[in-house]
Amino acid sequence: MKSFIAVALFAGIIAMASAENYACHTNVTVGCTNNVQTPVICHARFGGIDNVESGIQSYINLNLHKSYQYLLMSAFYNSYQKNRPGFNKLYKSMSDRSFDDAIELIKHVTRRGGQVDFRAISQHPNSIAQSKLKLEEDELHSLGIALDIEKTLTADATHVHYQSTHGRPHDPHTAHFVEEKYLGRQADSVRQLSGYVNDLSKIMNQRDPSLGVYLFDQYLEKQ
Amino acid sequence: MRKQIQMEINASNIYLAMAAHFSRDVVNRPGFAEHFFKSAREEREHGSKLIEYLSMRGQLTESVTDLIQLIDVDVKVESGADALRQALELETKVTKSIRSLIKTCEKSPNWYHLVDWLTGEFLEEQLTGQRDLAGKLSTLSKMMASQGALGEFLFDKQL
């Protein structure tokens, strides 16, 4: 009798344990109806995607915004008055990189069963629309702007990583994705830009820096 | 020209929104998604080319900061055919805008080179793109008439 109760209890616990959120197989034929109101039962959402989805949305918005800022900076250095092909090339490549990043992030979110909302792409918590950044600056200033932009992007990527590791449940896939694709490369980018800024400021530290800036621009073009 | 640049960037964002929609697991049309990601990149390239042309002609020495604004887009896509239809409408709108830009630039003084460049490069690409979209839309619509989800599924695999 006692062993029967024990077995029954055990079976009950097993049954409760397996009746988790994986309800797809019980309701999968819901998709066979033509009624568009049927709720989505079978989806790709699992793990910690709920915690990171908004953070990634934010990071996508930031990447798109920065991509266009870099594009405008590159356009400014392409004008006949500035005429710095090296700077133009540097900023254009960063613009392309940010845009591709945004696309990669969209693919990541949708891979995990999330969605991207384009009705709010101009929004971001530290919205740069509030801090009106003037993009027509001289060479050294523009490198400084670029360095700050890179650090902003890295901070946002780190925030996504934080949300994916500290959320409950945590999301190791997103954490790994951010680490692999963004954090290492951003660190290199920040280091590279910081090197440029320091080099150029030392080069310009003389009475007539124009030759120095010209040669530095030539160097950038070769990179 | 500035308005045209902003329009190209808006079109790029609309295509990104469509591509994001088709990337969703519940929609699952990777062919459409890739097609629209490619379109988004192309539109951005157009914007970039227009900017380069302006630089070439001696503009963009100032007021560069506000040249491109990131504007929210609201895209509702019902099906693959609906997306192609919306894309075709968008391309037609952009083409009309380029045409009116050409008309403006032809008035005295006539910006011959710009008009020629817009006609030769931009209109060329727009019109061939429109023809391509229209062809795809018509093929898909014929399939959707009776085969519905199966038609869209197979069409997506061919995109």
CSV table of N, CA and C in Angstrom, one decimal, chain A residues 40 42-45 61 64-65 67-68 71-73 75-76 78-81 92 95-96 99-100 102-103 106-107 110-111 113-123 132-136, chain B residues 9 12-14 16-21 23-26 34 37 40-41 44-45 47-48 51-52 55-76:
chain,number,residue,atom,x,y,z
A,40,VAL,N,-0.4,32.2,-31.5
A,40,VAL,CA,0.8,31.5,-31.9
A,40,VAL,C,1.2,30.5,-30.8
A,42,CYS,N,3.2,27.5,-31.5
A,42,CYS,CA,4.5,27.0,-31.8
A,42,CYS,C,5.4,28.1,-32.2
A,43,HIS,N,6.4,28.4,-31.4
A,43,HIS,CA,7.3,29.5,-31.8
A,43,HIS,C,8.7,29.1,-31.4
A,44,ALA,N,9.6,30.0,-31.7
A,44,ALA,CA,11.1,29.7,-31.5
A,44,ALA,C,11.6,30.3,-30.2
A,45,ARG,N,10.7,30.9,-29.4
A,45,ARG,CA,11.1,31.6,-28.2
A,45,ARG,C,11.4,30.6,-27.1
A,61,ASN,N,18.8,50.0,-33.0
A,61,ASN,CA,18.5,51.4,-33.2
A,61,ASN,C,19.8,52.2,-33.2
A,64,LEU,N,22.0,51.7,-36.3
A,64,LEU,CA,21.5,52.3,-37.5
A,64,LEU,C,21.8,53.8,-37.4
A,65,HIS,N,21.6,54.4,-36.2
A,65,HIS,CA,21.8,55.8,-36.0
A,65,HIS,C,23.2,56.2,-36.3
A,67,SER,N,25.5,54.5,-37.8
A,67,SER,CA,25.9,54.2,-39.2
A,67,SER,C,25.6,55.4,-40.1
A,68,TYR,N,24.5,56.1,-39.9
A,68,TYR,CA,24.2,57.3,-40.7
A,68,TYR,C,25.0,58.5,-40.2
A,71,LEU,N,28.3,58.0,-41.9
A,71,LEU,CA,28.1,58.2,-43.4
A,71,LEU,C,28.2,59.7,-43.6
A,72,LEU,N,27.5,60.5,-42.8
A,72,LEU,CA,27.6,62.0,-42.9
A,72,LEU,C,29.0,62.5,-42.7
A,73,MET,N,29.7,62.0,-41.7
A,73,MET,CA,31.0,62.4,-41.4
A,73,MET,C,31.9,62.1,-42.6
A,75,ALA,N,30.9,61.9,-45.6
A,75,ALA,CA,30.5,62.8,-46.7
A,75,ALA,C,31.2,64.2,-46.5
A,76,PHE,N,31.2,64.6,-45.3
A,76,PHE,CA,31.8,65.9,-45.0
A,76,PHE,C,33.3,65.9,-45.4
A,78,ASN,N,34.6,64.3,-47.6
A,78,ASN,CA,34.7,64.1,-49.1
A,78,ASN,C,34.5,65.4,-49.8
A,79,SER,N,34.1,66.4,-49.1
A,79,SER,CA,33.8,67.7,-49.8
A,79,SER,C,35.1,68.3,-50.3
A,80,TYR,N,35.1,69.2,-51.3
A,80,TYR,CA,36.3,69.8,-51.8
A,80,TYR,C,37.0,70.6,-50.8
A,81,GLN,N,36.3,71.2,-49.8
A,81,GLN,CA,37.0,72.1,-48.9
A,81,GLN,C,37.8,71.3,-47.9
A,92,LYS,N,33.6,55.9,-43.8
A,92,LYS,CA,32.7,55.1,-44.6
A,92,LYS,C,32.7,53.6,-44.2
A,95,SER,N,30.8,53.2,-41.1
A,95,SER,CA,29.4,53.3,-41.4
A,95,SER,C,28.8,51.9,-42.0
A,96,ASP,N,29.6,51.4,-42.9
A,96,ASP,CA,29.2,50.1,-43.5
A,96,ASP,C,29.2,49.0,-42.4
A,99,PHE,N,26.1,49.3,-40.2
A,99,PHE,CA,24.9,48.9,-40.9
A,99,PHE,C,24.8,47.4,-41.0
A,100,ASP,N,25.9,46.8,-41.3
A,100,ASP,CA,25.9,45.3,-41.4
A,100,ASP,C,25.7,44.7,-40.0
A,102,ALA,N,23.8,46.0,-37.7
A,102,ALA,CA,22.3,46.1,-37.5
A,102,ALA,C,21.6,45.0,-38.1
A,103,ILE,N,22.0,44.6,-39.3
A,103,ILE,CA,21.4,43.5,-40.1
A,103,ILE,C,21.6,42.2,-39.3
A,106,ILE,N,19.4,42.0,-36.4
A,106,ILE,CA,18.0,41.7,-36.8
A,106,ILE,C,17.9,40.2,-37.0
A,107,LYS,N,18.9,39.6,-37.7
A,107,LYS,CA,18.8,38.2,-37.9
A,107,LYS,C,18.9,37.4,-36.6
A,110,THR,N,15.5,37.5,-34.7
A,110,THR,CA,14.5,36.7,-35.4
A,110,THR,C,14.8,35.2,-35.3
A,111,ARG,N,16.1,34.9,-35.2
A,111,ARG,CA,16.5,33.6,-35.0
A,111,ARG,C,16.0,33.0,-33.7
A,113,GLY,N,13.3,33.9,-32.3
A,113,GLY,CA,11.8,34.0,-32.2
A,113,GLY,C,11.3,35.4,-31.8
A,114,GLY,N,12.2,36.4,-31.8
A,114,GLY,CA,11.7,37.7,-31.4
A,114,GLY,C,11.3,38.5,-32.7
A,115,GLN,N,10.9,39.8,-32.4
A,115,GLN,CA,10.6,40.7,-33.5
A,115,GLN,C,11.4,42.0,-33.4
A,116,VAL,N,11.4,42.7,-34.5
A,116,VAL,CA,12.1,44.0,-34.5
A,116,VAL,C,11.0,45.0,-34.8
A,117,ASP,N,10.9,46.1,-34.0
A,117,ASP,CA,9.9,47.1,-34.2
A,117,ASP,C,10.5,48.3,-34.8
A,118,PHE,N,10.1,48.6,-36.1
A,118,PHE,CA,10.7,49.7,-36.7
A,118,PHE,C,9.9,51.0,-36.5
A,119,ARG,N,8.9,50.9,-35.7
A,119,ARG,CA,8.1,52.2,-35.4
A,119,ARG,C,8.8,53.0,-34.4
A,120,ALA,N,9.9,52.5,-33.8
A,120,ALA,CA,10.6,53.3,-32.8
A,120,ALA,C,12.1,53.3,-33.0
A,121,ILE,N,12.5,53.2,-34.3
A,121,ILE,CA,14.0,53.1,-34.5
A,121,ILE,C,14.7,54.4,-34.2
A,122,SER,N,14.0,55.5,-34.1
A,122,SER,CA,14.7,56.7,-33.8
A,122,SER,C,14.9,56.9,-32.3
A,123,GLN,N,14.4,55.9,-31.5
A,123,GLN,CA,14.5,56.1,-30.1
A,123,GLN,C,15.6,55.3,-29.5
A,132,LYS,N,22.7,67.1,-29.2
A,132,LYS,CA,22.9,67.4,-30.6
A,132,LYS,C,24.4,67.4,-31.0
A,133,LEU,N,24.8,66.4,-31.7
A,133,LEU,CA,26.2,66.3,-32.1
A,133,LEU,C,26.4,67.0,-33.4
A,134,LYS,N,27.4,67.9,-33.5
A,134,LYS,CA,27.6,68.5,-34.7
A,134,LYS,C,28.7,67.7,-35.4
A,135,LEU,N,28.4,67.3,-36.6
A,135,LEU,CA,29.3,66.4,-37.3
A,135,LEU,C,30.4,67.1,-38.2
A,136,GLU,N,30.2,68.4,-38.4
A,136,GLU,CA,31.1,69.1,-39.3
A,136,GLU,C,32.2,69.7,-38.4
B,9,ILE,N,17.0,56.8,-47.9
B,9,ILE,CA,17.3,56.2,-46.6
B,9,ILE,C,16.0,55.7,-46.0
B,12,SER,N,15.3,52.5,-47.5
B,12,SER,CA,16.1,51.5,-47.0
B,12,SER,C,15.6,51.0,-45.7
B,13,ASN,N,15.1,51.8,-44.8
B,13,ASN,CA,14.6,51.4,-43.5
B,13,ASN,C,13.3,50.6,-43.7
B,14,ILE,N,12.5,51.0,-44.7
B,14,ILE,CA,11.2,50.3,-44.9
B,14,ILE,C,11.6,48.9,-45.3
B,16,LEU,N,14.3,47.2,-44.6
B,16,LEU,CA,14.8,46.5,-43.4
B,16,LEU,C,13.6,46.0,-42.6
B,17,ALA,N,12.6,46.8,-42.4
B,17,ALA,CA,11.4,46.4,-41.6
B,17,ALA,C,10.8,45.2,-42.3
B,18,MET,N,10.6,45.2,-43.6
B,18,MET,CA,10.0,44.1,-44.3
B,18,MET,C,10.9,42.8,-44.1
B,19,ALA,N,12.2,43.0,-44.3
B,19,ALA,CA,13.1,41.9,-44.1
B,19,ALA,C,13.0,41.3,-42.7
B,20,ALA,N,12.9,42.2,-41.7
B,20,ALA,CA,12.8,41.7,-40.4
B,20,ALA,C,11.5,40.9,-40.2
B,21,HIS,N,10.5,41.4,-40.8
B,21,HIS,CA,9.2,40.7,-40.7
B,21,HIS,C,9.3,39.3,-41.3
B,23,SER,N,12.0,37.5,-41.6
B,23,SER,CA,12.9,36.7,-40.9
B,23,SER,C,12.3,36.0,-39.7
B,24,ARG,N,11.1,36.5,-39.3
B,24,ARG,CA,10.5,36.0,-38.1
B,24,ARG,C,10.2,34.5,-38.3
B,25,ASP,N,10.3,33.8,-37.1
B,25,ASP,CA,10.1,32.3,-37.2
B,25,ASP,C,8.6,32.0,-37.6
B,26,VAL,N,7.7,32.8,-37.2
B,26,VAL,CA,6.3,32.5,-37.5
B,26,VAL,C,5.9,32.8,-38.9
B,34,GLU,N,16.1,37.7,-47.4
B,34,GLU,CA,17.3,38.0,-48.1
B,34,GLU,C,17.1,39.1,-49.2
B,37,PHE,N,16.7,42.4,-47.5
B,37,PHE,CA,18.0,42.9,-46.9
B,37,PHE,C,18.8,43.5,-48.0
B,40,ALA,N,17.5,46.7,-49.1
B,40,ALA,CA,17.8,47.8,-48.1
B,40,ALA,C,19.3,48.3,-48.3
B,41,ARG,N,20.2,47.3,-48.6
B,41,ARG,CA,21.6,47.7,-48.8
B,41,ARG,C,21.7,48.6,-50.1
B,44,ARG,N,20.5,52.1,-49.5
B,44,ARG,CA,21.5,52.9,-48.8
B,44,ARG,C,22.6,53.3,-49.7
B,45,GLU,N,23.0,52.4,-50.7
B,45,GLU,CA,24.0,52.7,-51.7
B,45,GLU,C,23.6,53.9,-52.5
B,47,GLY,N,21.5,56.3,-51.7
B,47,GLY,CA,21.7,57.5,-50.9
B,47,GLY,C,23.2,57.9,-50.8
B,48,SER,N,24.0,56.9,-50.7
B,48,SER,CA,25.5,57.2,-50.6
B,48,SER,C,26.0,57.8,-51.9
B,51,ILE,N,24.9,61.4,-52.2
B,51,ILE,CA,25.8,62.2,-51.4
B,51,ILE,C,27.1,62.5,-52.0
B,52,GLU,N,27.7,61.4,-52.6
B,52,GLU,CA,29.0,61.6,-53.3
B,52,GLU,C,28.9,62.5,-54.5
B,55,SER,N,28.9,66.0,-53.1
B,55,SER,CA,30.3,66.4,-52.8
B,55,SER,C,31.1,66.7,-54.0
B,56,MET,N,30.9,66.0,-55.1
B,56,MET,CA,31.7,66.2,-56.3
B,56,MET,C,31.4,67.5,-56.9
B,57,ARG,N,30.1,67.9,-56.8
B,57,ARG,CA,29.7,69.2,-57.3
B,57,ARG,C,30.0,70.4,-56.4
B,58,GLY,N,30.7,70.1,-55.3
B,58,GLY,CA,31.1,71.2,-54.5
B,58,GLY,C,30.1,71.6,-53.3
B,59,GLN,N,29.2,70.7,-53.1
B,59,GLN,CA,28.2,71.0,-52.0
B,59,GLN,C,28.7,70.2,-50.7
B,60,LEU,N,27.9,70.2,-49.7
B,60,LEU,CA,28.1,69.5,-48.5
B,60,LEU,C,29.4,70.0,-47.7
B,61,THR,N,29.6,71.3,-47.8
B,61,THR,CA,30.8,71.8,-47.1
B,61,THR,C,30.3,72.2,-45.7
B,62,GLU,N,28.9,72.2,-45.5
B,62,GLU,CA,28.3,72.6,-44.2
B,62,GLU,C,26.9,72.0,-44.2
B,63,SER,N,26.2,72.1,-43.1
B,63,SER,CA,24.9,71.6,-42.9
B,63,SER,C,24.8,70.1,-43.3
B,64,VAL,N,25.8,69.4,-42.8
B,64,VAL,CA,25.9,68.0,-43.1
B,64,VAL,C,25.2,67.2,-42.0
B,65,THR,N,25.2,67.7,-40.8
B,65,THR,CA,24.7,67.0,-39.7
B,65,THR,C,23.2,66.6,-39.9
B,66,ASP,N,22.4,67.5,-40.5
B,66,ASP,CA,21.0,67.1,-40.5
B,66,ASP,C,20.6,66.6,-41.9
B,67,LEU,N,21.5,66.1,-42.7
B,67,LEU,CA,21.2,65.6,-44.0
B,67,LEU,C,20.4,64.4,-43.9
B,68,ILE,N,20.7,63.5,-43.0
B,68,ILE,CA,19.9,62.3,-42.9
B,68,ILE,C,19.3,62.2,-41.5
B,69,GLN,N,18.0,62.0,-41.4
B,69,GLN,CA,17.4,61.8,-40.1
B,69,GLN,C,16.9,60.3,-40.1
B,70,LEU,N,16.9,59.7,-39.0
B,70,LEU,CA,16.4,58.4,-38.8
B,70,LEU,C,14.9,58.5,-38.5
B,71,ILE,N,14.1,58.1,-39.4
B,71,ILE,CA,12.6,58.3,-39.2
B,71,ILE,C,12.0,57.0,-39.0
B,72,ASP,N,11.1,56.9,-38.0
B,72,ASP,CA,10.3,55.7,-37.7
B,72,ASP,C,9.5,55.3,-38.9
B,73,VAL,N,9.5,54.0,-39.1
B,73,VAL,CA,8.6,53.5,-40.2
B,73,VAL,C,7.6,52.5,-39.7
B,74,ASP,N,6.4,52.5,-40.2
B,74,ASP,CA,5.4,51.6,-39.8
B,74,ASP,C,5.0,50.7,-41.0
B,75,VAL,N,5.5,49.5,-41.0
B,75,VAL,CA,5.3,48.6,-42.1
B,75,VAL,C,4.4,47.4,-41.7
B,76,LYS,N,3.3,47.3,-42.4
B,76,LYS,CA,2.4,46.1,-42.1
B,76,LYS,C,2.4,45.2,-43.4
